[in-house]
Coordinates of C-alpha atoms and ligand atoms in Angstrom, one line a residue:
X741 CA 43.6 12.9 -99.3
X742 CA 40.6 12.4 -97.3
X743 CA 41.0 15.1 -95.4
X744 CA 43.4 18.7 -94.9
X745 CA 44.4 19.6 -91.5
X746 CA 46.0 22.4 -90.3
X747 CA 48.1 21.8 -86.5
X748 CA 49.1 25.1 -85.4
X749 CA 52.4 25.0 -83.2
X750 CA 53.6 21.7 -84.5
X751 CA 57.2 22.1 -83.6
X752 CA 56.3 23.1 -79.8
X753 CA 56.1 20.3 -77.1
X754 CA 52.4 19.3 -77.4
X755 CA 52.3 19.9 -80.9
X756 CA 55.1 17.7 -82.3
X757 CA 53.0 14.6 -80.6
X758 CA 49.9 16.0 -81.9
X759 CA 51.4 15.9 -85.6
X760 CA 53.3 12.7 -85.4
X761 CA 49.9 11.2 -84.0
X762 CA 47.9 12.2 -86.9
X763 CA 50.8 11.7 -89.5
X764 CA 51.4 8.2 -88.4
X765 CA 47.8 7.0 -87.6
X766 CA 46.0 8.9 -90.5
X767 CA 47.8 8.2 -93.6
X768 CA 44.8 9.4 -95.8
X769 CA 44.8 13.3 -94.2
X770 CA 47.1 15.9 -95.1
X771 CA 48.6 17.2 -92.1
X772 CA 50.1 20.6 -92.6
X773 CA 52.1 21.9 -89.5
X774 CA 52.3 26.0 -89.3
X775 CA 54.9 27.3 -86.8
X776 CA 57.0 30.2 -86.6
X777 CA 59.7 28.4 -85.0
X778 CA 59.9 30.7 -82.0
X779 CA 62.5 29.6 -79.3
X780 CA 60.0 27.1 -77.8
X781 CA 59.4 25.8 -81.5
X782 CA 62.0 23.0 -82.7
X783 CA 61.7 21.0 -85.9
X784 CA 64.3 18.4 -84.3
X785 CA 61.4 17.2 -82.6
X786 CA 59.8 15.4 -85.4
X787 CA 62.5 14.7 -88.0
X788 CA 61.2 10.7 -87.7
X789 CA 58.1 12.1 -89.6
X790 CA 59.3 15.0 -92.0
X791 CA 59.5 12.8 -94.7
X792 CA 56.1 11.1 -95.1
X793 CA 54.3 11.9 -98.0
X794 CA 51.2 13.1 -95.8
X795 CA 52.7 15.9 -94.2
X796 CA 54.1 19.3 -94.7
X797 CA 55.8 22.1 -93.2
X798 CA 55.0 25.6 -93.5
X799 CA 56.9 28.4 -91.7
X800 CA 54.3 30.9 -90.6
X801 CA 53.9 33.2 -88.2
X802 CA 50.3 33.5 -86.8
X803 CA 50.3 37.2 -85.8
X804 CA 50.8 38.0 -90.0
X805 CA 47.3 37.9 -91.2
X806 CA 48.4 37.9 -94.8
X807 CA 50.5 34.8 -94.1
X808 CA 47.1 33.3 -92.3
X809 CA 45.1 34.1 -95.4
X810 CA 47.8 32.8 -97.6
X811 CA 48.0 29.6 -96.2
X812 CA 44.2 29.0 -96.1
X813 CA 44.1 29.9 -100.1
X814 CA 47.2 27.3 -100.6
X815 CA 45.4 24.5 -98.5
X816 CA 41.5 23.9 -98.4
X817 CA 41.4 23.1 -94.6
X818 CA 38.8 20.7 -93.8
X819 CA 40.0 21.3 -90.1
X820 CA 42.2 23.1 -87.6
X821 CA 43.7 22.1 -84.5
X822 CA 45.3 25.1 -82.9
X823 CA 48.0 24.6 -80.6
X824 CA 50.6 27.3 -81.4
X825 CA 50.9 29.7 -78.5
X826 CA 53.6 31.7 -76.0
X827 CA 52.9 29.0 -73.2
X828 CA 55.2 29.8 -70.6
X829 CA 53.7 32.0 -67.7
X830 CA 57.1 33.4 -65.9
X831 CA 58.0 34.9 -69.8
X832 CA 54.3 36.1 -69.8
X833 CA 55.3 38.2 -66.5
X834 CA 58.4 39.8 -67.9
X835 CA 57.3 40.1 -71.3
X836 CA 53.5 40.1 -71.7
X837 CA 53.3 41.7 -74.7
X838 CA 54.0 38.8 -77.0
X839 CA 51.4 36.6 -75.1
X840 CA 49.1 39.0 -76.5
X841 CA 50.1 39.0 -80.3
X842 CA 50.5 35.4 -80.6
X843 CA 47.6 34.0 -78.0
X844 CA 44.9 36.8 -78.6
X845 CA 45.6 38.5 -82.4
X846 CA 47.4 35.1 -84.0
X847 CA 44.1 33.3 -83.1
X848 CA 41.5 36.1 -84.3
X849 CA 43.8 35.7 -87.7
X850 CA 42.7 31.7 -87.8
X851 CA 39.6 32.5 -87.1
X852 CA 38.9 35.1 -89.6
X853 CA 40.6 32.9 -92.0
X854 CA 39.0 29.7 -91.3
X855 CA 35.5 31.9 -91.4
X856 CA 36.1 33.2 -95.0
X857 CA 37.1 30.1 -96.0
X858 CA 34.4 27.7 -94.5
X859 CA 31.5 30.4 -95.4
X860 CA 30.0 28.5 -97.8
X861 CA 30.4 24.8 -96.8
X862 CA 30.8 24.7 -92.8
X863 CA 29.8 21.0 -92.8
X864 CA 32.3 18.5 -91.5
X865 CA 34.7 21.4 -90.6
X866 CA 35.7 21.8 -87.2
X867 CA 38.1 24.4 -85.4
X868 CA 39.5 22.8 -82.5
X869 CA 40.8 25.2 -80.0
X870 CA 43.5 23.7 -77.6
X871 CA 43.6 25.7 -74.0
X872 CA 44.7 25.4 -70.6
X873 CA 43.1 24.8 -67.1
X874 CA 44.9 28.1 -66.0
X875 CA 41.8 30.0 -67.7
X876 CA 39.7 29.1 -64.5
X877 CA 42.4 30.6 -62.0
X878 CA 43.6 29.1 -58.7
X879 CA 42.0 26.7 -56.4
X880 CA 42.2 26.4 -52.7
X881 CA 42.6 23.0 -51.0
X882 CA 38.7 21.8 -52.3
X883 CA 37.3 21.0 -55.4
X884 CA 38.2 21.0 -59.1
X885 CA 37.8 22.6 -62.4
X886 CA 35.0 21.9 -64.4
X887 CA 33.2 23.0 -67.7
X888 CA 30.9 25.0 -66.4
X889 CA 33.6 26.8 -63.9
X890 CA 33.9 30.5 -64.2
X891 CA 36.9 32.2 -66.1
X892 CA 39.3 34.0 -63.3
X893 CA 42.7 34.5 -65.4
X894 CA 45.2 35.7 -63.1
X895 CA 48.7 35.5 -65.1
X896 CA 49.4 37.2 -68.5
X897 CA 49.7 33.9 -70.0
X898 CA 46.1 32.6 -68.8
X899 CA 44.4 36.1 -69.4
X900 CA 45.7 35.9 -73.0
X901 CA 44.1 32.2 -73.4
X902 CA 40.9 33.0 -71.7
X903 CA 40.7 35.8 -74.0
X904 CA 41.4 33.3 -77.3
X905 CA 38.8 30.7 -75.6
X906 CA 36.0 33.8 -75.5
X907 CA 36.7 34.8 -79.1
X908 CA 36.4 31.0 -80.5
X909 CA 33.1 30.7 -78.6
X910 CA 32.3 33.8 -79.9
X911 CA 32.9 33.2 -83.4
X912 CA 30.6 30.1 -83.0
X913 CA 27.8 31.9 -81.6
X914 CA 28.0 35.3 -83.8
X915 CA 28.8 33.2 -87.2
X916 CA 28.3 30.0 -86.7
X917 CA 31.8 28.8 -87.2
X918 CA 32.2 25.0 -86.0
X919 CA 34.5 25.0 -83.0
X920 CA 35.3 22.7 -80.1
X921 CA 37.7 23.3 -77.4
X922 CA 39.5 21.6 -74.5
X923 CA 41.3 23.1 -71.6
X924 CA 44.1 20.5 -70.1
X925 CA 46.1 20.7 -67.1
X926 CA 50.2 20.6 -66.5
X927 CA 51.6 18.1 -69.4
X928 CA 54.8 16.5 -69.0
X929 CA 57.0 14.0 -70.9
X930 CA 59.4 14.2 -74.0
X931 CA 60.2 17.2 -76.0
X932 CA 59.2 19.6 -73.3
X933 CA 61.0 22.8 -73.5
X934 CA 63.4 22.6 -70.3
X935 CA 62.1 26.1 -68.9
X936 CA 59.4 24.4 -67.4
X937 CA 59.3 22.5 -64.1
X938 CA 60.0 18.8 -64.8
X939 CA 62.4 19.4 -67.7
X940 CA 64.4 22.0 -65.8
X941 CA 64.8 19.7 -63.0
X942 CA 66.0 16.8 -64.7
X943 CA 68.5 18.9 -66.5
X944 CA 69.5 20.3 -63.3
X945 CA 70.1 17.6 -61.5
X946 CA 71.8 15.9 -64.1
X947 CA 74.3 19.1 -63.8
X948 CA 74.3 19.2 -60.0
X949 CA 72.8 22.8 -60.4
X950 CA 70.6 23.8 -57.6
X951 CA 66.5 22.8 -58.3
X952 CA 64.6 26.1 -57.9
X953 CA 61.6 25.7 -56.0
X954 CA 59.4 28.7 -55.8
X955 CA 58.4 29.8 -52.6
X956 CA 57.4 26.9 -50.3
X957 CA 56.9 24.4 -52.7
X958 CA 53.2 24.1 -51.7
X959 CA 51.6 24.6 -54.9
X960 CA 49.7 22.1 -56.7
X961 CA 49.5 21.1 -60.2
X962 CA 47.6 17.9 -61.8
X963 CA 50.2 16.5 -64.0
X964 CA 49.1 14.7 -67.5
X965 CA 51.5 12.5 -69.9
X966 CA 51.9 14.4 -72.8
X967 CA 51.0 11.5 -75.1
X968 CA 47.5 11.2 -73.0
X969 CA 47.0 14.9 -73.8
X970 CA 47.4 13.6 -77.9
X971 CA 45.1 10.7 -77.5
X972 CA 42.5 13.1 -75.6
X973 CA 43.0 15.9 -78.9
X974 CA 42.6 13.2 -81.7
X975 CA 39.2 11.7 -79.8
X976 CA 37.7 15.4 -79.5
X977 CA 38.6 16.6 -82.8
X978 CA 37.0 13.5 -84.6
X979 CA 34.5 12.5 -81.8
X980 CA 33.5 16.3 -79.9
X981 CA 30.6 17.9 -80.0
X982 CA 30.3 21.4 -81.9
X983 CA 30.3 24.1 -79.4
X984 CA 31.3 22.3 -76.4
X985 CA 34.1 22.5 -74.2
X986 CA 36.3 19.3 -72.5
X987 CA 38.6 19.4 -69.8
X988 CA 41.6 17.4 -70.1
X989 CA 43.4 16.2 -66.6
X990 CA 45.3 13.7 -65.3
X991 CA 43.3 13.3 -61.7
X992 CA 47.1 13.3 -60.4
X993 CA 47.7 15.9 -58.1
X994 CA 51.5 16.4 -56.9
X995 CA 52.7 19.6 -54.2
X996 CA 55.7 20.7 -56.2
X997 CA 57.9 19.8 -53.6
X998 CA 56.6 16.1 -53.7
X999 CA 57.0 16.1 -57.5
X1000 CA 60.5 17.2 -56.8
X1001 CA 61.6 14.7 -54.4
X1002 CA 59.9 11.6 -56.6
X1003 CA 62.4 12.9 -59.4
X1004 CA 65.3 13.1 -57.5
X1005 CA 64.8 10.0 -56.4
X1006 CA 64.3 8.4 -59.8
X1007 CA 67.4 10.7 -61.2
X1008 CA 69.5 9.0 -58.2
X1009 CA 68.9 5.6 -59.4
X1010 CA 69.1 6.2 -63.1
X1011 CA 72.5 8.4 -62.5
X1012 CA 73.9 5.5 -60.0
X1013 CA 74.2 8.1 -57.2
X1014 CA 73.3 7.0 -53.8
X1015 CA 69.7 7.6 -52.5
X1016 CA 69.4 11.1 -51.4
X1017 CA 71.9 13.0 -53.1
X1018 CA 70.2 14.7 -55.6
X1019 CA 67.4 16.2 -53.2
X1020 CA 70.6 18.1 -51.5
X1021 CA 70.1 20.4 -54.6
X1022 CA 66.6 21.5 -53.8
X1023 CA 66.7 25.2 -53.4
X1024 CA 63.7 27.5 -52.6
X1025 CA 63.7 30.6 -54.4
X1026 CA 61.6 34.0 -54.5
X1027 CA 58.0 32.7 -55.3
X1028 CA 56.5 33.6 -58.3
X1029 CA 54.3 36.7 -58.7
X1030 CA 50.6 36.0 -58.3
X1031 CA 51.5 32.3 -58.5
X1032 CA 48.4 30.2 -58.7
X1033 CA 48.0 27.7 -55.7
X1034 CA 46.1 24.5 -57.0
X1035 CA 44.9 23.3 -60.8
X1036 CA 43.0 20.2 -60.6
X1037 CA 40.8 18.8 -63.5
X1038 CA 37.7 16.9 -63.6
X1039 CA 37.7 15.2 -66.9
X1040 CA 34.7 13.0 -66.2
X1041 CA 32.6 14.9 -69.0
X1042 CA 35.5 13.5 -71.4
X1043 CA 35.7 10.3 -70.0
X1044 CA 32.1 9.4 -69.6
X1045 CA 31.1 10.8 -73.4
X1046 CA 34.4 9.9 -75.4
X1047 CA 35.7 6.8 -73.4
X1048 CA 39.0 9.0 -73.1
X1049 CA 41.4 7.8 -69.7
X1050 CA 45.0 8.7 -69.1
X1051 CA 47.0 5.8 -69.1
X1052 CA 50.9 5.6 -67.3
X1053 CA 50.7 5.8 -63.6
X1054 CA 52.9 9.1 -62.6
X1055 CA 55.9 7.4 -61.7
X1056 CA 56.4 5.0 -64.8
X1057 CA 55.6 8.6 -66.7
X1058 CA 58.0 10.3 -64.9
X1059 CA 60.5 7.4 -65.3
X1060 CA 60.0 7.3 -69.1
X1061 CA 60.6 11.5 -69.2
X1062 CA 63.7 11.2 -67.4
X1063 CA 64.8 8.5 -69.5
X1064 CA 64.2 10.2 -72.7
X1065 CA 66.3 13.6 -71.4
X1066 CA 68.9 10.9 -70.4
X1067 CA 69.5 9.6 -73.7
X1068 CA 68.6 12.8 -75.9
X1069 CA 71.6 14.8 -74.8
X1070 CA 72.3 16.3 -78.0
X1071 CA 68.3 17.7 -78.4
X1072 CA 68.9 19.4 -74.8
X1073 CA 72.4 20.8 -75.3
X1074 CA 71.5 22.6 -78.5
X1075 CA 68.5 24.0 -76.5
X1076 CA 70.7 24.9 -73.8
X1077 CA 73.1 27.3 -75.2
X1078 CA 72.4 30.6 -76.2
X1079 CA 69.3 32.7 -75.9
X1080 CA 68.0 30.1 -73.3
X1081 CA 71.3 30.7 -71.3
X1082 CA 70.7 34.5 -71.2
X1083 CA 67.1 33.7 -70.1
X1084 CA 68.2 31.5 -67.2
X1085 CA 70.7 33.8 -66.2
X1086 CA 67.9 36.7 -66.0
X1087 CA 65.3 34.5 -64.7
X1088 CA 67.1 32.9 -61.9
X1089 CA 70.0 35.0 -60.8
X1090 CA 69.8 36.8 -57.7
X1091 CA 66.1 35.2 -57.1
Ligands
NAD2439 P1 55.4 25.1 -76.2 O1 55.6 26.7 -76.0 O2 56.3 24.0 -76.5 O3 55.0 25.6 -78.5 C1 54.4 26.5 -79.0 C2 54.6 26.5 -80.2 O4 54.1 27.6 -81.4 C3 56.2 26.3 -80.6 O5 56.3 25.2 -81.9 C4 56.2 27.8 -81.1 O6 57.3 27.8 -82.6 C5 54.9 27.9 -81.7 N1 54.4 29.5 -82.0 C6 54.7 30.0 -80.8 N2 54.3 31.6 -81.3 C7 53.6 31.2 -82.7 C8 53.2 32.5 -83.7 N3 53.2 33.4 -83.5 N4 52.8 31.8 -85.1 C9 52.9 30.3 -85.3 N5 53.6 29.5 -84.6 C10 53.9 30.1 -83.1 O7 54.1 25.1 -76.1 P2 53.2 23.8 -75.5 O8 53.4 23.7 -74.4 O9 53.4 22.4 -76.8 O10 51.6 24.2 -75.8 C11 50.8 24.0 -76.7 C12 49.8 24.4 -76.2 O11 49.2 23.8 -75.4 C13 49.6 25.8 -76.3 O12 48.1 26.6 -76.7 C14 49.2 26.0 -74.7 O13 48.4 27.2 -74.3 C15 48.6 24.6 -74.5 N6 48.5 23.9 -73.1 C16 49.2 23.6 -72.7 C17 49.9 22.8 -71.6 C18 51.3 22.3 -71.0 O14 51.5 21.7 -70.0 N7 52.2 22.4 -71.7 C19 48.8 22.8 -70.7 C20 47.5 23.2 -71.5 C21 47.3 23.8 -72.7
TYD2440 P1 55.3 25.4 -64.8 O1 56.0 24.1 -65.3 O2 56.3 26.6 -65.4 O3 53.8 25.3 -65.2 P2 52.4 25.9 -65.0 O4 53.4 27.6 -64.3 O5 52.1 26.6 -66.5 O6 51.8 25.2 -64.0 O7 55.4 25.4 -63.3 C1 55.1 24.2 -62.5 C2 54.8 24.5 -61.3 O8 56.4 24.6 -60.6 C3 54.5 25.7 -60.9 O9 53.8 26.0 -59.7 C4 55.7 26.8 -60.7 C5 56.5 26.0 -60.3 N1 58.2 26.0 -60.6 C6 59.2 26.3 -59.6 O10 59.0 25.9 -58.8 N2 60.2 26.4 -60.0 C7 60.9 26.6 -61.5 O11 62.0 26.9 -61.9 C8 59.5 26.6 -62.3 C9 59.8 26.6 -63.7 C10 58.4 26.1 -62.1

């Protein structure tokens, strides 16, 4: 094997796309997917590649220091792509602790293990930390987040990710650990857990349930198709400058309510409903506490230096996403039963 790569969180939404991309594009890499399999981790996301020769799964909780050290002794990793995290803002509001454990302590455990394992030969190694644009805080009507924007996290989720970003940079400056970081905007696409806006809305429209829109639906997000993020991760992992940060975004800003209206119209078409039927399900609910108003990314550094650009138009990406959810009903139904049902009731009843 030419390189042994650790991908953390590879059973989650973005991680599963990254694992598939690396396993299929780089047959001479051994790809080790370490995931705790929380509620958000699902090995069914990657059944198509699970029997490939160059793929291994290791059930690992990154908060468990010894388990992380054992993993680094078992494999001589040449690179790490760290995606494992608690990722949902609403859950970070109802229960911040897990975000501190996984996102901060889990990251430190990986940094320590990489540092001690690469001490003698750091050449050619890279610790790639995947982060979010939410660390920059909330924008007003104007402006974009650049790599120089000061951090101003405002939810327990973004504060825990900001903290992990700082630690990754500190390990670079203090210990010379070869690191690279990227901060990406909101992703959408197949395999996203249906607690996030787009898959939640698709599922509710399908089942004629109310579509909960927080506040007035005026908040703006910059949406990127998950495979575009995955392609950016591939590029940054291989060509990113050690010590640098890259912002990744879709240049694709939408107010939540406008996005939901487009989704309703796509769903009406796909479900052979009269145009306008699904929009009737839109229900304004109590706003998220501390709800960030607008995120928008300037990804010109990544575009100019590494030649990346996002591919599908939003309507095309959304249509692909809707098609995936409508034809993967078993995947969805399995997730929607049990614990998730309890979460949904807790989060949305009486809102
Ligand atoms: P996800 O919630 O779908 O998946 C997270 C994965 O991490 C799951 O497989 C889960 O089992 C695993 N995990 C959680 N805690 C763990 C632990 N203690 N040990 C080992 N594994 C653990 O998340 P996602 O949306 O795929 O996000 C992946 C990464 O990308 C995160 O770091 C997130 O902050 C970042 N990110 C996400 C978005 C987005 O829009 N989803 C945007 C920018 C950045
Ligand atoms: P989400 O998918 O949770 O991503 P993030 O909070 O990380 O941006 O939410 C996207 C936007 O949609 C955000 O402004 C909150 C809003 N939202 C709703 O209006 N209703 C919902 O049920 C959810 C989950 C989100």
